[in-house]
mmCIF file of C-alpha atoms and ligand atoms in Angstrom:
data_model
loop_
_atom_site.group_PDB
_atom_site.id
_atom_site.type_symbol
_atom_site.label_atom_id
_atom_site.label_comp_id
_atom_site.label_asym_id
_atom_site.label_seq_id
_atom_site.Cartn_x
_atom_site.Cartn_y
_atom_site.Cartn_z
ATOM 1 C CA UNK A 1 103.408 89.277 107.990
ATOM 2 C CA UNK A 2 100.740 86.697 108.768
ATOM 3 C CA UNK A 3 97.434 87.920 107.347
ATOM 4 C CA UNK A 4 94.008 86.751 108.472
ATOM 5 C CA UNK A 5 91.015 88.185 106.628
ATOM 6 C CA UNK A 6 87.788 87.967 108.600
ATOM 7 C CA UNK A 7 84.186 88.819 107.752
ATOM 8 C CA UNK A 8 83.630 91.897 109.860
ATOM 9 C CA UNK A 9 84.492 94.006 112.912
ATOM 10 C CA UNK A 10 83.028 91.537 115.421
ATOM 11 C CA UNK A 11 85.026 88.628 114.069
ATOM 12 C CA UNK A 12 88.179 90.777 114.038
ATOM 13 C CA UNK A 13 87.549 91.670 117.678
ATOM 14 C CA UNK A 14 87.063 88.045 118.749
ATOM 15 C CA UNK A 15 90.173 86.837 116.899
ATOM 16 C CA UNK A 16 92.231 89.699 118.329
ATOM 17 C CA UNK A 17 91.050 89.008 121.869
ATOM 18 C CA UNK A 18 91.945 85.322 121.470
ATOM 19 C CA UNK A 19 95.451 86.292 120.384
ATOM 20 C CA UNK A 20 95.992 88.661 123.318
ATOM 21 C CA UNK A 21 94.447 86.133 125.723
ATOM 22 C CA UNK A 22 96.931 83.470 124.575
ATOM 23 C CA UNK A 23 99.826 85.803 125.313
ATOM 24 C CA UNK A 24 98.439 86.658 128.740
ATOM 25 C CA UNK A 25 97.732 83.032 129.621
ATOM 26 C CA UNK A 26 101.143 81.789 128.585
ATOM 27 C CA UNK A 27 102.905 84.696 130.318
ATOM 28 C CA UNK A 28 100.766 86.132 133.168
ATOM 29 C CA UNK A 29 103.195 89.012 133.795
ATOM 30 C CA UNK A 30 103.414 89.948 130.110
ATOM 31 C CA UNK A 31 103.729 93.523 128.916
ATOM 32 C CA UNK A 32 100.784 94.442 126.717
ATOM 33 C CA UNK A 33 101.299 97.304 124.279
ATOM 34 C CA UNK A 34 97.888 98.909 123.885
ATOM 35 C CA UNK A 35 96.167 101.229 121.434
ATOM 36 C CA UNK A 36 93.059 103.374 121.590
ATOM 37 C CA UNK A 37 90.623 104.500 118.870
ATOM 38 C CA UNK A 38 87.530 102.736 117.530
ATOM 39 C CA UNK A 39 89.340 99.680 116.229
ATOM 40 C CA UNK A 40 90.308 97.903 119.483
ATOM 41 C CA UNK A 41 87.112 98.724 121.445
ATOM 42 C CA UNK A 42 85.472 95.408 120.456
ATOM 43 C CA UNK A 43 88.627 93.497 121.376
ATOM 44 C CA UNK A 44 88.679 95.108 124.823
ATOM 45 C CA UNK A 45 84.996 94.190 125.273
ATOM 46 C CA UNK A 46 85.834 90.565 124.399
ATOM 47 C CA UNK A 47 88.740 90.535 126.854
ATOM 48 C CA UNK A 48 86.468 91.920 129.589
ATOM 49 C CA UNK A 49 83.938 89.183 128.772
ATOM 50 C CA UNK A 50 86.614 86.483 129.059
ATOM 51 C CA UNK A 51 87.729 88.005 132.356
ATOM 52 C CA UNK A 52 84.147 87.976 133.672
ATOM 53 C CA UNK A 53 83.856 84.315 132.677
ATOM 54 C CA UNK A 54 86.906 83.587 134.814
ATOM 55 C CA UNK A 55 89.096 82.779 131.807
ATOM 56 C CA UNK A 56 91.648 85.570 132.212
ATOM 57 C CA UNK A 57 93.704 87.011 135.029
ATOM 58 C CA UNK A 58 95.310 90.424 134.573
ATOM 59 C CA UNK A 59 96.672 90.688 138.124
ATOM 60 C CA UNK A 60 100.322 90.328 137.093
ATOM 61 C CA UNK A 61 100.045 91.997 133.666
ATOM 62 C CA UNK A 62 101.712 95.285 132.813
ATOM 63 C CA UNK A 63 100.746 97.602 129.973
ATOM 64 C CA UNK A 64 102.138 100.499 128.010
ATOM 65 C CA UNK A 65 100.040 102.607 125.689
ATOM 66 C CA UNK A 66 101.169 103.890 122.351
ATOM 67 C CA UNK A 67 100.132 107.477 122.659
ATOM 68 C CA UNK A 68 98.245 110.313 124.318
ATOM 69 C CA UNK A 69 97.068 113.711 123.216
ATOM 70 C CA UNK A 70 99.103 116.694 124.381
ATOM 71 C CA UNK A 71 98.174 118.683 126.287
ATOM 72 C CA UNK A 72 95.308 116.869 127.989
ATOM 73 C CA UNK A 73 94.479 115.908 131.560
ATOM 74 C CA UNK A 74 93.850 112.243 132.433
ATOM 75 C CA UNK A 75 90.315 112.991 133.680
ATOM 76 C CA UNK A 76 89.324 114.542 130.322
ATOM 77 C CA UNK A 77 86.930 112.019 128.774
ATOM 78 C CA UNK A 78 88.771 112.368 125.443
ATOM 79 C CA UNK A 79 92.146 111.462 126.931
ATOM 80 C CA UNK A 80 93.575 108.067 126.131
ATOM 81 C CA UNK A 81 94.116 107.412 129.847
ATOM 82 C CA UNK A 82 90.369 107.892 130.359
ATOM 83 C CA UNK A 83 89.649 105.629 127.359
ATOM 84 C CA UNK A 84 91.830 102.829 128.725
ATOM 85 C CA UNK A 85 90.315 103.036 132.205
ATOM 86 C CA UNK A 86 86.822 103.024 130.719
ATOM 87 C CA UNK A 87 87.240 100.196 128.197
ATOM 88 C CA UNK A 88 89.625 97.889 130.057
ATOM 89 C CA UNK A 89 91.474 98.827 133.218
ATOM 90 C CA UNK A 90 88.404 99.570 135.377
ATOM 91 C CA UNK A 91 86.730 96.349 134.205
ATOM 92 C CA UNK A 92 89.480 93.786 134.870
ATOM 93 C CA UNK A 93 91.854 93.050 137.752
ATOM 94 C CA UNK A 94 94.917 94.790 136.329
ATOM 95 C CA UNK A 95 96.891 96.806 138.880
ATOM 96 C CA UNK A 96 96.578 100.361 137.550
ATOM 97 C CA UNK A 97 100.001 101.206 138.983
ATOM 98 C CA UNK A 98 101.354 98.836 136.334
ATOM 99 C CA UNK A 99 99.589 100.584 133.433
ATOM 100 C CA UNK A 100 101.489 103.291 131.621
ATOM 101 C CA UNK A 101 100.070 105.911 129.255
ATOM 102 C CA UNK A 102 102.146 108.924 128.152
ATOM 103 C CA UNK A 103 101.396 111.872 130.444
ATOM 104 C CA UNK A 104 99.475 114.584 128.611
ATOM 105 C CA UNK A 105 100.266 116.994 131.462
ATOM 106 C CA UNK A 106 104.067 116.482 131.442
ATOM 107 C CA UNK A 107 105.888 119.810 131.875
ATOM 108 C CA UNK A 108 109.292 118.645 130.703
ATOM 109 C CA UNK A 109 108.194 116.747 127.606
ATOM 110 C CA UNK A 110 111.642 115.665 126.536
ATOM 111 C CA UNK A 111 112.463 114.191 129.950
ATOM 112 C CA UNK A 112 109.086 112.473 130.064
ATOM 113 C CA UNK A 113 109.572 110.886 126.631
ATOM 114 C CA UNK A 114 113.025 109.616 127.625
ATOM 115 C CA UNK A 115 111.647 108.183 130.865
ATOM 116 C CA UNK A 116 108.716 106.551 129.008
ATOM 117 C CA UNK A 117 111.096 104.830 126.626
ATOM 118 C CA UNK A 118 113.415 103.762 129.467
ATOM 119 C CA UNK A 119 110.419 102.347 131.317
ATOM 120 C CA UNK A 120 109.469 100.141 128.359
ATOM 121 C CA UNK A 121 112.990 98.716 128.466
ATOM 122 C CA UNK A 122 112.899 98.363 132.270
ATOM 123 C CA UNK A 123 109.667 96.358 131.997
ATOM 124 C CA UNK A 124 111.540 93.966 129.720
ATOM 125 C CA UNK A 125 110.029 95.192 126.463
ATOM 126 C CA UNK A 126 106.552 94.760 125.032
ATOM 127 C CA UNK A 127 105.364 91.181 124.448
ATOM 128 C CA UNK A 128 102.527 92.036 122.094
ATOM 129 C CA UNK A 129 101.884 95.489 120.670
ATOM 130 C CA UNK A 130 98.325 96.106 119.493
ATOM 131 C CA UNK A 131 98.123 98.597 116.634
ATOM 132 C CA UNK A 132 95.440 100.249 114.556
ATOM 133 C CA UNK A 133 96.195 102.124 111.359
ATOM 134 C CA UNK A 134 95.232 105.662 110.386
ATOM 135 C CA UNK A 135 93.544 106.354 107.051
ATOM 136 C CA UNK A 136 96.811 108.051 106.079
ATOM 137 C CA UNK A 137 98.885 105.031 107.114
ATOM 138 C CA UNK A 138 99.958 106.340 110.503
ATOM 139 C CA UNK A 139 100.745 103.975 113.370
ATOM 140 C CA UNK A 140 100.585 105.356 116.866
ATOM 141 C CA UNK A 141 100.824 109.017 115.974
ATOM 142 C CA UNK A 142 103.757 108.497 113.656
ATOM 143 C CA UNK A 143 102.316 110.529 110.815
ATOM 144 C CA UNK A 144 103.485 110.438 107.178
ATOM 145 C CA UNK A 145 106.518 112.728 106.938
ATOM 146 C CA UNK A 146 109.956 113.037 105.355
ATOM 147 C CA UNK A 147 111.481 111.278 108.379
ATOM 148 C CA UNK A 148 110.174 109.117 111.203
ATOM 149 C CA UNK A 149 111.322 109.536 114.805
ATOM 150 C CA UNK A 150 112.799 106.489 116.547
ATOM 151 C CA UNK A 151 111.648 106.857 120.150
ATOM 152 C CA UNK A 152 108.785 108.338 122.172
ATOM 153 C CA UNK A 153 108.310 111.968 121.192
ATOM 154 C CA UNK A 154 105.965 114.914 120.892
ATOM 155 C CA UNK A 155 104.443 115.273 117.454
ATOM 156 C CA UNK A 156 102.063 117.558 115.596
ATOM 157 C CA UNK A 157 98.947 115.813 114.290
ATOM 158 C CA UNK A 158 98.231 116.116 110.583
ATOM 159 C CA UNK A 159 95.115 117.789 109.276
ATOM 160 C CA UNK A 160 93.692 114.412 108.197
ATOM 161 C CA UNK A 161 94.147 112.942 111.698
ATOM 162 C CA UNK A 162 92.640 116.015 113.357
ATOM 163 C CA UNK A 163 89.661 115.712 110.998
ATOM 164 C CA UNK A 164 89.321 111.967 111.622
ATOM 165 C CA UNK A 165 89.476 112.426 115.400
ATOM 166 C CA UNK A 166 87.112 115.404 115.469
ATOM 167 C CA UNK A 167 84.244 112.896 115.598
ATOM 168 C CA UNK A 168 85.042 112.405 119.275
ATOM 169 C CA UNK A 169 85.140 116.112 120.150
ATOM 170 C CA UNK A 170 82.496 118.852 120.223
ATOM 171 C CA UNK A 171 84.209 120.490 117.240
ATOM 172 C CA UNK A 172 87.369 120.165 115.164
ATOM 173 C CA UNK A 173 88.795 123.197 116.980
ATOM 174 C CA UNK A 174 88.683 121.216 120.252
ATOM 175 C CA UNK A 175 90.932 118.392 118.981
ATOM 176 C CA UNK A 176 94.410 118.748 120.518
ATOM 177 C CA UNK A 177 96.941 119.564 117.801
ATOM 178 C CA UNK A 178 99.761 117.552 119.346
ATOM 179 C CA UNK A 179 100.327 114.131 120.821
ATOM 180 C CA UNK A 180 102.961 112.118 122.634
ATOM 181 C CA UNK A 181 103.632 108.884 120.812
ATOM 182 C CA UNK A 182 105.937 105.936 120.860
ATOM 183 C CA UNK A 183 108.238 106.085 117.824
ATOM 184 C CA UNK A 184 108.776 103.550 115.082
ATOM 185 C CA UNK A 185 111.720 101.989 116.888
ATOM 186 C CA UNK A 186 109.744 101.813 120.148
ATOM 187 C CA UNK A 187 107.000 99.926 118.286
ATOM 188 C CA UNK A 188 109.497 97.658 116.536
ATOM 189 C CA UNK A 189 111.066 96.605 119.842
ATOM 190 C CA UNK A 190 107.869 94.666 120.601
ATOM 191 C CA UNK A 191 108.345 90.907 120.285
ATOM 192 C CA UNK A 192 104.995 90.514 118.520
ATOM 193 C CA UNK A 193 102.769 93.047 116.775
ATOM 194 C CA UNK A 194 99.025 92.590 116.351
ATOM 195 C CA UNK A 195 97.638 94.959 113.740
ATOM 196 C CA UNK A 196 93.860 95.329 113.546
ATOM 197 C CA UNK A 197 92.024 96.947 110.661
ATOM 198 C CA UNK A 198 88.326 97.225 109.916
ATOM 199 C CA UNK A 199 86.189 99.130 107.434
ATOM 200 C CA UNK A 200 86.257 100.363 103.843
ATOM 201 C CA UNK A 201 87.692 103.721 104.907
ATOM 202 C CA UNK A 202 90.939 101.882 105.771
ATOM 203 C CA UNK A 203 91.137 99.960 102.478
ATOM 204 C CA UNK A 204 93.515 102.399 100.784
ATOM 205 C CA UNK A 205 95.806 102.448 103.840
ATOM 206 C CA UNK A 206 95.925 98.637 103.838
ATOM 207 C CA UNK A 207 96.685 98.582 100.111
ATOM 208 C CA UNK A 208 99.472 101.154 100.522
ATOM 209 C CA UNK A 209 100.910 99.246 103.499
ATOM 210 C CA UNK A 210 100.965 95.866 101.738
ATOM 211 C CA UNK A 211 101.484 96.760 98.089
ATOM 212 C CA UNK A 212 103.060 100.213 98.006
ATOM 213 C CA UNK A 213 106.728 101.009 98.436
ATOM 214 C CA UNK A 214 108.191 101.112 101.925
ATOM 215 C CA UNK A 215 108.088 104.784 102.640
ATOM 216 C CA UNK A 216 107.890 107.275 105.485
ATOM 217 C CA UNK A 217 104.849 108.547 103.566
ATOM 218 C CA UNK A 218 103.107 105.428 104.852
ATOM 219 C CA UNK A 219 104.595 104.620 108.274
ATOM 220 C CA UNK A 220 102.683 101.303 108.402
ATOM 221 C CA UNK A 221 104.599 100.125 105.306
ATOM 222 C CA UNK A 222 107.587 99.439 107.601
ATOM 223 C CA UNK A 223 105.636 96.773 109.483
ATOM 224 C CA UNK A 224 106.479 94.215 106.806
ATOM 225 C CA UNK A 225 110.082 94.393 108.054
ATOM 226 C CA UNK A 226 109.235 93.186 111.568
ATOM 227 C CA UNK A 227 109.561 89.412 111.945
ATOM 228 C CA UNK A 228 106.372 88.742 113.915
ATOM 229 C CA UNK A 229 103.383 90.761 112.744
ATOM 230 C CA UNK A 230 99.869 89.352 112.680
ATOM 231 C CA UNK A 231 97.367 91.387 110.675
ATOM 232 C CA UNK A 232 93.693 90.731 111.366
ATOM 233 C CA UNK A 233 91.753 92.602 108.748
ATOM 234 C CA UNK A 234 88.099 92.517 107.770
ATOM 235 C CA UNK A 235 86.940 92.030 104.181
ATOM 236 C CA UNK A 236 86.028 95.690 103.668
ATOM 237 C CA UNK A 237 89.475 96.893 104.756
ATOM 238 C CA UNK A 238 91.154 94.226 102.600
ATOM 239 C CA UNK A 239 89.077 94.988 99.499
ATOM 240 C CA UNK A 240 91.783 96.901 97.553
ATOM 241 C CA UNK A 241 94.617 94.425 98.091
HETATM 242 C C1 LIG B 1 95.562 105.037 118.840
HETATM 243 C C2 LIG B 1 96.521 105.120 117.757
HETATM 244 C C3 LIG B 1 96.105 105.441 116.364
HETATM 245 C C4 LIG B 1 94.885 104.631 115.896
HETATM 246 C C5 LIG B 1 94.519 105.027 114.474
HETATM 247 C C6 LIG B 1 93.239 104.341 114.040
HETATM 248 O O1 LIG B 1 96.197 104.745 120.058
HETATM 249 O O2 LIG B 1 97.666 104.971 117.998
HETATM 250 O O3 LIG B 1 97.194 105.190 115.495
HETATM 251 O O4 LIG B 1 95.162 103.271 115.979
HETATM 252 O O5 LIG B 1 94.340 106.400 114.372
HETATM 253 O O6 LIG B 1 92.170 104.854 114.776
HETATM 254 P P1 LIG B 1 90.729 104.200 114.738
HETATM 255 O O7 LIG B 1 90.859 102.849 115.347
HETATM 256 O O8 LIG B 1 89.862 105.122 115.580
HETATM 257 O O9 LIG B 1 90.319 104.151 113.320
#
Protein backbone atom coordinates (compact mmCIF):
# COMPACT_ATOMS: atom_id res chain seq x y z
CA UNK A 1 0.00 0.00 0.00
CA UNK A 2 1.36 3.41 -0.95
CA UNK A 3 0.56 5.85 1.86
CA UNK A 4 0.43 9.62 1.50
CA UNK A 5 -0.29 11.62 4.65
CA UNK A 6 -1.62 15.09 3.95
CA UNK A 7 -2.45 18.04 6.20
CA UNK A 8 -6.22 18.08 6.01
CA UNK A 9 -9.44 17.27 4.14
CA UNK A 10 -8.87 19.87 1.41
CA UNK A 11 -5.42 18.59 0.59
CA UNK A 12 -6.73 15.01 0.56
CA UNK A 13 -9.45 16.07 -1.87
CA UNK A 14 -7.02 17.81 -4.23
CA UNK A 15 -4.57 14.89 -4.24
CA UNK A 16 -7.40 12.41 -4.81
CA UNK A 17 -8.83 14.44 -7.68
CA UNK A 18 -5.38 14.61 -9.30
CA UNK A 19 -5.10 10.83 -9.09
CA UNK A 20 -8.52 10.22 -10.64
CA UNK A 21 -7.87 12.90 -13.28
CA UNK A 22 -4.65 11.13 -14.33
CA UNK A 23 -6.55 7.89 -14.83
CA UNK A 24 -9.25 9.63 -16.85
CA UNK A 25 -6.76 11.53 -18.99
CA UNK A 26 -4.65 8.50 -19.78
CA UNK A 27 -7.72 6.35 -20.49
CA UNK A 28 -10.73 8.51 -21.52
CA UNK A 29 -13.11 5.52 -21.53
CA UNK A 30 -11.96 4.29 -18.12
CA UNK A 31 -14.31 2.70 -15.62
CA UNK A 32 -14.41 4.73 -12.42
CA UNK A 33 -15.49 2.91 -9.27
CA UNK A 34 -17.16 5.54 -7.12
CA UNK A 35 -18.12 5.97 -3.48
CA UNK A 36 -20.49 8.27 -1.64
CA UNK A 37 -20.41 9.66 1.92
CA UNK A 38 -18.71 12.80 3.24
CA UNK A 39 -15.18 11.74 2.37
CA UNK A 40 -15.21 12.02 -1.45
CA UNK A 41 -17.41 15.16 -1.69
CA UNK A 42 -14.35 17.47 -1.82
CA UNK A 43 -12.73 15.28 -4.47
CA UNK A 44 -15.86 15.45 -6.63
CA UNK A 45 -15.88 19.25 -6.23
CA UNK A 46 -12.25 19.36 -7.40
CA UNK A 47 -13.04 17.16 -10.40
CA UNK A 48 -15.97 19.43 -11.32
CA UNK A 49 -13.63 22.43 -11.05
CA UNK A 50 -11.09 20.78 -13.37
CA UNK A 51 -13.90 19.96 -15.79
CA UNK A 52 -15.10 23.58 -15.74
CA UNK A 53 -11.55 24.73 -16.47
CA UNK A 54 -11.57 22.53 -19.56
CA UNK A 55 -9.00 20.12 -18.13
CA UNK A 56 -11.17 16.99 -18.03
CA UNK A 57 -13.52 15.22 -20.40
CA UNK A 58 -15.91 12.62 -19.00
CA UNK A 59 -17.76 11.99 -22.28
CA UNK A 60 -16.36 8.48 -22.76
CA UNK A 61 -16.04 7.55 -19.07
CA UNK A 62 -18.12 4.85 -17.42
CA UNK A 63 -18.76 4.50 -13.70
CA UNK A 64 -19.97 1.94 -11.21
CA UNK A 65 -20.88 2.81 -7.65
CA UNK A 66 -20.06 0.70 -4.66
CA UNK A 67 -23.41 0.67 -2.97
CA UNK A 68 -26.94 1.94 -2.46
CA UNK A 69 -29.42 1.81 0.36
CA UNK A 70 -32.22 -0.73 0.08
CA UNK A 71 -35.03 -0.06 -0.31
CA UNK A 72 -34.81 3.49 -1.62
CA UNK A 73 -35.97 5.28 -4.76
CA UNK A 74 -33.43 7.12 -6.93
CA UNK A 75 -35.25 10.45 -6.49
CA UNK A 76 -34.98 10.24 -2.68
CA UNK A 77 -32.42 12.91 -1.75
CA UNK A 78 -30.72 10.41 0.59
CA UNK A 79 -30.20 7.82 -2.15
CA UNK A 80 -26.70 7.33 -3.47
CA UNK A 81 -27.98 7.77 -7.04
CA UNK A 82 -29.23 11.23 -6.04
CA UNK A 83 -25.89 11.96 -4.32
CA UNK A 84 -23.89 11.03 -7.43
CA UNK A 85 -26.09 13.09 -9.74
CA UNK A 86 -25.86 16.05 -7.38
CA UNK A 87 -22.11 15.98 -6.69
CA UNK A 88 -20.75 14.81 -10.04
CA UNK A 89 -22.89 13.45 -12.85
CA UNK A 90 -25.10 16.54 -13.32
CA UNK A 91 -22.04 18.81 -13.26
CA UNK A 92 -19.80 17.14 -15.85
CA UNK A 93 -20.30 15.72 -19.35
CA UNK A 94 -20.56 12.06 -18.37
CA UNK A 95 -23.27 10.14 -20.22
CA UNK A 96 -25.63 9.11 -17.42
CA UNK A 97 -26.55 5.96 -19.34
CA UNK A 98 -22.98 4.86 -18.63
CA UNK A 99 -23.23 5.40 -14.86
CA UNK A 100 -24.29 2.46 -12.75
CA UNK A 101 -25.50 2.53 -9.14
CA UNK A 102 -27.15 -0.52 -7.54
CA UNK A 103 -30.93 -0.22 -7.88
CA UNK A 104 -32.57 0.40 -4.51
CA UNK A 105 -35.95 -0.47 -6.06
CA UNK A 106 -34.92 -3.87 -7.50
CA UNK A 107 -37.67 -6.46 -6.95
CA UNK A 108 -35.56 -9.54 -7.60
CA UNK A 109 -32.53 -8.58 -5.52
CA UNK A 110 -30.54 -11.70 -6.23
CA UNK A 111 -30.93 -11.34 -10.00
CA UNK A 112 -30.06 -7.66 -9.78
CA UNK A 113 -26.87 -8.34 -7.79
CA UNK A 114 -25.78 -10.99 -10.30
CA UNK A 115 -26.46 -8.62 -13.20
CA UNK A 116 -24.58 -5.78 -11.44
CA UNK A 117 -21.53 -7.98 -11.00
CA UNK A 118 -21.74 -9.25 -14.60
CA UNK A 119 -21.96 -5.66 -15.81
CA UNK A 120 -18.72 -4.72 -14.03
CA UNK A 121 -17.03 -7.57 -15.90
CA UNK A 122 -18.71 -6.61 -19.19
CA UNK A 123 -17.38 -3.06 -18.82
CA UNK A 124 -13.90 -4.56 -18.61
CA UNK A 125 -13.49 -4.17 -14.86
CA UNK A 126 -12.92 -1.09 -12.74
CA UNK A 127 -9.79 0.95 -13.48
CA UNK A 128 -9.73 2.87 -10.22
CA UNK A 129 -12.01 2.17 -7.27
CA UNK A 130 -12.47 5.07 -4.86
CA UNK A 131 -13.12 3.94 -1.30
CA UNK A 132 -13.86 5.54 2.04
CA UNK A 133 -13.68 3.63 5.31
CA UNK A 134 -16.31 3.29 8.02
CA UNK A 135 -15.43 3.99 11.65
CA UNK A 136 -15.86 0.24 12.17
CA UNK A 137 -13.53 -0.60 9.28
CA UNK A 138 -16.21 -1.30 6.70
CA UNK A 139 -15.57 -0.75 2.99
CA UNK A 140 -18.56 -0.30 0.76
CA UNK A 141 -21.15 -1.78 3.07
CA UNK A 142 -19.07 -4.84 3.82
CA UNK A 143 -19.54 -4.67 7.56
CA UNK A 144 -17.41 -6.47 10.17
CA UNK A 145 -18.75 -10.03 10.42
CA UNK A 146 -17.66 -13.65 10.77
CA UNK A 147 -17.51 -13.94 6.97
CA UNK A 148 -17.34 -11.51 4.07
CA UNK A 149 -19.37 -11.98 0.88
CA UNK A 150 -17.47 -12.10 -2.41
CA UNK A 151 -19.82 -10.41 -4.88
CA UNK A 152 -22.55 -7.76 -4.97
CA UNK A 153 -25.18 -8.58 -2.37
CA UNK A 154 -27.87 -7.32 -0.03
CA UNK A 155 -26.63 -6.71 3.48
CA UNK A 156 -27.97 -5.53 6.83
CA UNK A 157 -26.30 -2.38 8.14
CA UNK A 158 -24.76 -2.55 11.59
CA UNK A 159 -25.98 -0.40 14.44
CA UNK A 160 -22.79 1.71 14.28
CA UNK A 161 -23.29 2.43 10.55
CA UNK A 162 -26.97 3.26 11.04
CA UNK A 163 -25.95 5.66 13.83
CA UNK A 164 -23.17 7.20 11.74
CA UNK A 165 -25.48 7.69 8.75
CA UNK A 166 -28.39 9.03 10.79
CA UNK A 167 -26.78 12.48 10.48
CA UNK A 168 -28.14 12.63 6.94
CA UNK A 169 -31.70 11.62 7.85
CA UNK A 170 -34.46 13.29 9.88
CA UNK A 171 -34.04 10.61 12.54
CA UNK A 172 -32.21 7.33 13.11
CA UNK A 173 -35.48 5.47 12.50
CA UNK A 174 -35.51 6.83 8.92
CA UNK A 175 -32.13 5.30 7.98
CA UNK A 176 -32.69 2.26 5.74
CA UNK A 177 -31.59 -0.90 7.55
CA UNK A 178 -30.25 -2.62 4.44
CA UNK A 179 -28.04 -1.84 1.50
CA UNK A 180 -26.87 -3.34 -1.77
CA UNK A 181 -23.10 -3.38 -1.93
CA UNK A 182 -20.29 -4.66 -4.04
CA UNK A 183 -18.49 -7.47 -2.19
CA UNK A 184 -14.86 -7.78 -1.22
CA UNK A 185 -14.02 -9.70 -4.37
CA UNK A 186 -15.86 -7.14 -6.53
CA UNK A 187 -13.73 -4.40 -4.94
CA UNK A 188 -10.53 -6.42 -5.31
CA UNK A 189 -11.11 -6.90 -9.05
CA UNK A 190 -10.35 -3.19 -9.52
CA UNK A 191 -6.95 -2.59 -11.10
CA UNK A 192 -6.22 0.29 -8.72
CA UNK A 193 -7.80 1.27 -5.41
CA UNK A 194 -7.78 4.81 -4.05
CA UNK A 195 -8.64 4.88 -0.37
CA UNK A 196 -9.44 8.26 1.18
CA UNK A 197 -9.60 8.91 4.91
CA UNK A 198 -10.02 12.13 6.85
CA UNK A 199 -10.67 13.06 10.46
CA UNK A 200 -9.85 11.91 13.98
CA UNK A 201 -13.01 9.79 14.14
CA UNK A 202 -11.40 7.48 11.55
CA UNK A 203 -8.06 7.19 13.36
CA UNK A 204 -8.87 3.91 15.10
CA UNK A 205 -10.14 2.37 11.84
CA UNK A 206 -6.90 3.39 10.09
CA UNK A 207 -4.82 1.93 12.92
CA UNK A 208 -6.77 -1.34 12.83
CA UNK A 209 -6.48 -1.52 9.03
CA UNK A 210 -2.71 -0.93 8.96
CA UNK A 211 -1.50 -2.42 12.23
CA UNK A 212 -4.13 -4.93 13.35
CA UNK A 213 -4.46 -8.50 12.16
CA UNK A 214 -6.12 -9.19 8.83
CA UNK A 215 -9.60 -10.03 9.92
CA UNK A 216 -13.19 -10.00 8.73
CA UNK A 217 -13.74 -7.92 11.89
CA UNK A 218 -12.05 -5.12 9.98
CA UNK A 219 -12.90 -5.57 6.28
CA UNK A 220 -10.46 -2.78 5.30
CA UNK A 221 -7.58 -4.86 6.73
CA UNK A 222 -7.72 -6.98 3.55
CA UNK A 223 -6.75 -3.99 1.41
CA UNK A 224 -3.08 -4.56 2.22
CA UNK A 225 -3.32 -7.73 0.09
CA UNK A 226 -4.24 -5.87 -3.10
CA UNK A 227 -1.20 -4.98 -5.22
CA UNK A 228 -2.15 -1.41 -6.13
CA UNK A 229 -3.70 0.55 -3.28
CA UNK A 230 -3.03 4.23 -2.73
CA UNK A 231 -4.09 5.56 0.67
CA UNK A 232 -4.46 9.33 0.98
CA UNK A 233 -4.99 10.06 4.63
CA UNK A 234 -4.98 13.29 6.59
CA UNK A 235 -2.89 13.79 9.73
CA UNK A 236 -5.86 13.46 12.10
CA UNK A 237 -6.90 10.11 10.62
CA UNK A 238 -3.28 8.89 10.67
CA UNK A 239 -2.65 9.97 14.27
CA UNK A 240 -2.84 6.49 15.88
CA UNK A 241 -0.59 4.68 13.40
C1 LIG B 1 -20.09 4.88 0.59
C2 LIG B 1 -19.45 3.75 1.22
C3 LIG B 1 -19.07 3.76 2.66
C4 LIG B 1 -18.33 5.04 3.08
C5 LIG B 1 -17.99 4.97 4.56
C6 LIG B 1 -17.38 6.28 5.03
O1 LIG B 1 -20.37 4.63 -0.76
O2 LIG B 1 -19.27 2.77 0.58
O3 LIG B 1 -18.24 2.64 2.92
O4 LIG B 1 -17.18 5.20 2.31
O5 LIG B 1 -19.12 4.72 5.32
O6 LIG B 1 -18.36 7.28 4.99
P1 LIG B 1 -18.01 8.81 5.19
O7 LIG B 1 -17.17 9.21 4.04
O8 LIG B 1 -19.36 9.52 5.19
O9 LIG B 1 -17.30 8.92 6.48
